[in-house]
Coordinates of C-alpha atoms in Angstrom, one line a residue:
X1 CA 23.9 3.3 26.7
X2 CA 20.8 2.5 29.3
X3 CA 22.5 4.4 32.8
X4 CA 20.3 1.5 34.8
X5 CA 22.0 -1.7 33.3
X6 CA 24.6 -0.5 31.0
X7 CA 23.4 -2.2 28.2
X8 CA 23.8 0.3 24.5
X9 CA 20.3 0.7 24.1
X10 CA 18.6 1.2 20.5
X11 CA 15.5 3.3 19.8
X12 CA 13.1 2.7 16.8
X13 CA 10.2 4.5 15.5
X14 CA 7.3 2.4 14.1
X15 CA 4.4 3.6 12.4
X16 CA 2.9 0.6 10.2
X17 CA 4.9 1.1 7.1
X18 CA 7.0 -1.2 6.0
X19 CA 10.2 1.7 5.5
X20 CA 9.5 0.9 10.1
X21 CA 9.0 -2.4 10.0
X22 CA 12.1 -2.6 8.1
X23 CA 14.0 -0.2 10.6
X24 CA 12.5 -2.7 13.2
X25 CA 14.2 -5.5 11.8
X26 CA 17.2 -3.7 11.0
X27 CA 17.4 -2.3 15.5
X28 CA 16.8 -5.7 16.3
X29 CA 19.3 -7.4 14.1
X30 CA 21.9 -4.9 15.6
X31 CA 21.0 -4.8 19.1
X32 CA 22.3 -8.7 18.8
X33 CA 25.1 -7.7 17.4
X34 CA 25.8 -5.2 20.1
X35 CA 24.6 -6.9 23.2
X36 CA 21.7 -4.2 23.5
X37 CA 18.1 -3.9 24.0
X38 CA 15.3 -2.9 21.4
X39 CA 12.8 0.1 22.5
X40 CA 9.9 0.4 19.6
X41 CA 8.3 3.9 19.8
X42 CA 5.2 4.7 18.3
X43 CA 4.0 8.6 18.6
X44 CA 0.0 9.5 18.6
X45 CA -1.0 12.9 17.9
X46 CA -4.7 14.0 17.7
X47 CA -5.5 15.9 14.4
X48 CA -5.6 19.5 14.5
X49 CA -3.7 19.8 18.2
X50 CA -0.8 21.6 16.7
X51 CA -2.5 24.6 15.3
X52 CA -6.5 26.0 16.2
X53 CA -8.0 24.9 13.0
X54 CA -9.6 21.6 14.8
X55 CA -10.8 20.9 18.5
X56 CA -7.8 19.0 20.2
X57 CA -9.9 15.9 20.7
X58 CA -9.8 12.6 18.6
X59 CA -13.2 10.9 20.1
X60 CA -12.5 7.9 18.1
X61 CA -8.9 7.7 19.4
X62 CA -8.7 4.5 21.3
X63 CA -5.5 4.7 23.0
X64 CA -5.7 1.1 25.0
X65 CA -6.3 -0.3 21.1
X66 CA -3.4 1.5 19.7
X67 CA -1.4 0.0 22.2
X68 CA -2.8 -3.6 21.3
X69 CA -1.8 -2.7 18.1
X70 CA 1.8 -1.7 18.5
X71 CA 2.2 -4.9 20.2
X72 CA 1.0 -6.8 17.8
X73 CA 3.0 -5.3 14.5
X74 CA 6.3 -6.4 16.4
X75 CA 5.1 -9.4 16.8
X76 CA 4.1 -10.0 13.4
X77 CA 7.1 -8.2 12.1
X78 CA 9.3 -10.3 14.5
X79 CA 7.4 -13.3 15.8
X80 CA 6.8 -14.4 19.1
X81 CA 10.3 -15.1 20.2
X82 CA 11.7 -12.1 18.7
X83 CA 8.8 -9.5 19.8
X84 CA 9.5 -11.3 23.6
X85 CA 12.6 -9.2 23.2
X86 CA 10.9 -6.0 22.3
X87 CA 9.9 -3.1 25.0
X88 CA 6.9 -0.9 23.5
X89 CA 6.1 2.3 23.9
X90 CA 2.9 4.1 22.6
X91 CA 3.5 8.5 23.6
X92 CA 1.2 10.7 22.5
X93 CA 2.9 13.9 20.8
X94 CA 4.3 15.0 17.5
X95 CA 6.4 11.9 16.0
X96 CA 9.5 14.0 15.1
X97 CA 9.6 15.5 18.7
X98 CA 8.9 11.9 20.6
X99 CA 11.4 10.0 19.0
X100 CA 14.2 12.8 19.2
X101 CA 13.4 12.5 23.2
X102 CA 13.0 8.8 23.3
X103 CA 16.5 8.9 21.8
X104 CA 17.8 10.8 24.5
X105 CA 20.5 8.7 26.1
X106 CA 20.4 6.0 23.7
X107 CA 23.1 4.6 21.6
X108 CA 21.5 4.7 17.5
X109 CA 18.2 6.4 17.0
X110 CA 16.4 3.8 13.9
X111 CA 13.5 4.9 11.7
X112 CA 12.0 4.0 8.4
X113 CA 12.6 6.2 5.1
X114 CA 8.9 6.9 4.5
X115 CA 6.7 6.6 6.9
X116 CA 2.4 6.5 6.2
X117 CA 2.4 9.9 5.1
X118 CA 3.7 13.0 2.5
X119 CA 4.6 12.2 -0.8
X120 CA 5.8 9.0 -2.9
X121 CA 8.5 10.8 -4.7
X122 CA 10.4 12.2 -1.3
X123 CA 13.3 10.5 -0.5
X124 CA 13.1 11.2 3.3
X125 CA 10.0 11.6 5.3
X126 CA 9.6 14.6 7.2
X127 CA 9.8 12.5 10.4
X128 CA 13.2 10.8 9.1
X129 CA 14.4 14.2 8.0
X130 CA 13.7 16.4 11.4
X131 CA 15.0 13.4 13.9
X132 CA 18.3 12.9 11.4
X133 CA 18.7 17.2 12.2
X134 CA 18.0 16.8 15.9
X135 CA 18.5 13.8 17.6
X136 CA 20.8 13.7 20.4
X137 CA 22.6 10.5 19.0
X138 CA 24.1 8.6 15.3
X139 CA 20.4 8.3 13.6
X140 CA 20.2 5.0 11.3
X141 CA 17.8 5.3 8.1
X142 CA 16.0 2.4 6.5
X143 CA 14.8 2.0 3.3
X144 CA 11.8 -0.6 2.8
X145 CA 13.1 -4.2 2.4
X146 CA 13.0 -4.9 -1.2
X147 CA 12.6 -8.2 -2.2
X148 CA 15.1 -10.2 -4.2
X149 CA 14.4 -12.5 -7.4

């Protein structure tokens, strides 16, 4: 629950697959269900920053760009009137690591199954599988919306 208004507030990871914009659909579908309010999280990390194998600089990381785009995936996902409803939140760090401390304090932590990364034949993501360990709060999985005949 958000301390400031009292409203439950529900966290979700987006990355550009469609296992996130599914979980965006599915935070969004419940937070008017519950009264609640939508925060979209999308973590940045610069390549090689996590271990000394690389210089911990991204020169072509643009982060005022990644913002513009974050904005505009909700709204493509949601549309105008439904992104309107949508905070955004672009936080550089490990994806796994943001999202379990965006969650912090919130009500239901939502991310996709697979994200843009790892294998096709994993059934979680490693980003789904580390914030379903450690988030502070329930965690909601989403599978990619499949389309129906």
């Amino acid at each position: 629950m958000d301390a400031q208004n009292g409203t439950p507030r529900i966290v979700v990871g987006l990355d550009g697959s469609p296992s996130s914009q599914a979980a965006l659909r599915w935070a969004v579908r419940y937070a008017g269900l519950v009264g609640g309010h939508v925060v979209a999280v999308t973590a940045w990390e610069v390549p090689g920053s996590a271990s000394w194998s690389a210089p911990a600089v991204d020169a072509t990381f643009d982060e005022e760009e990644a913002e513009r785009q974050l904005v505009e995936e909700v709204r493509t996902v949601l549309g105008e009137d439904g992104a309107s409803l949508i905070h955004e939140r672009l936080v550089h760090g490990h994806p796994a690591e943001v999202l379990v401390a965006e969650a912090e304090g919130a009500d239901v932590l939502v991310v996709g199954s697979r994200g843009r990364g790892g294998f096709r034949r994993a059934l979680l993501g490693s980003v789904s599988q580390q914030v379903a360990l450690h988030a502070p709060c329930p965690v909601t999985i989403v599978r990619p919306d499949v389309p129906v005949d």
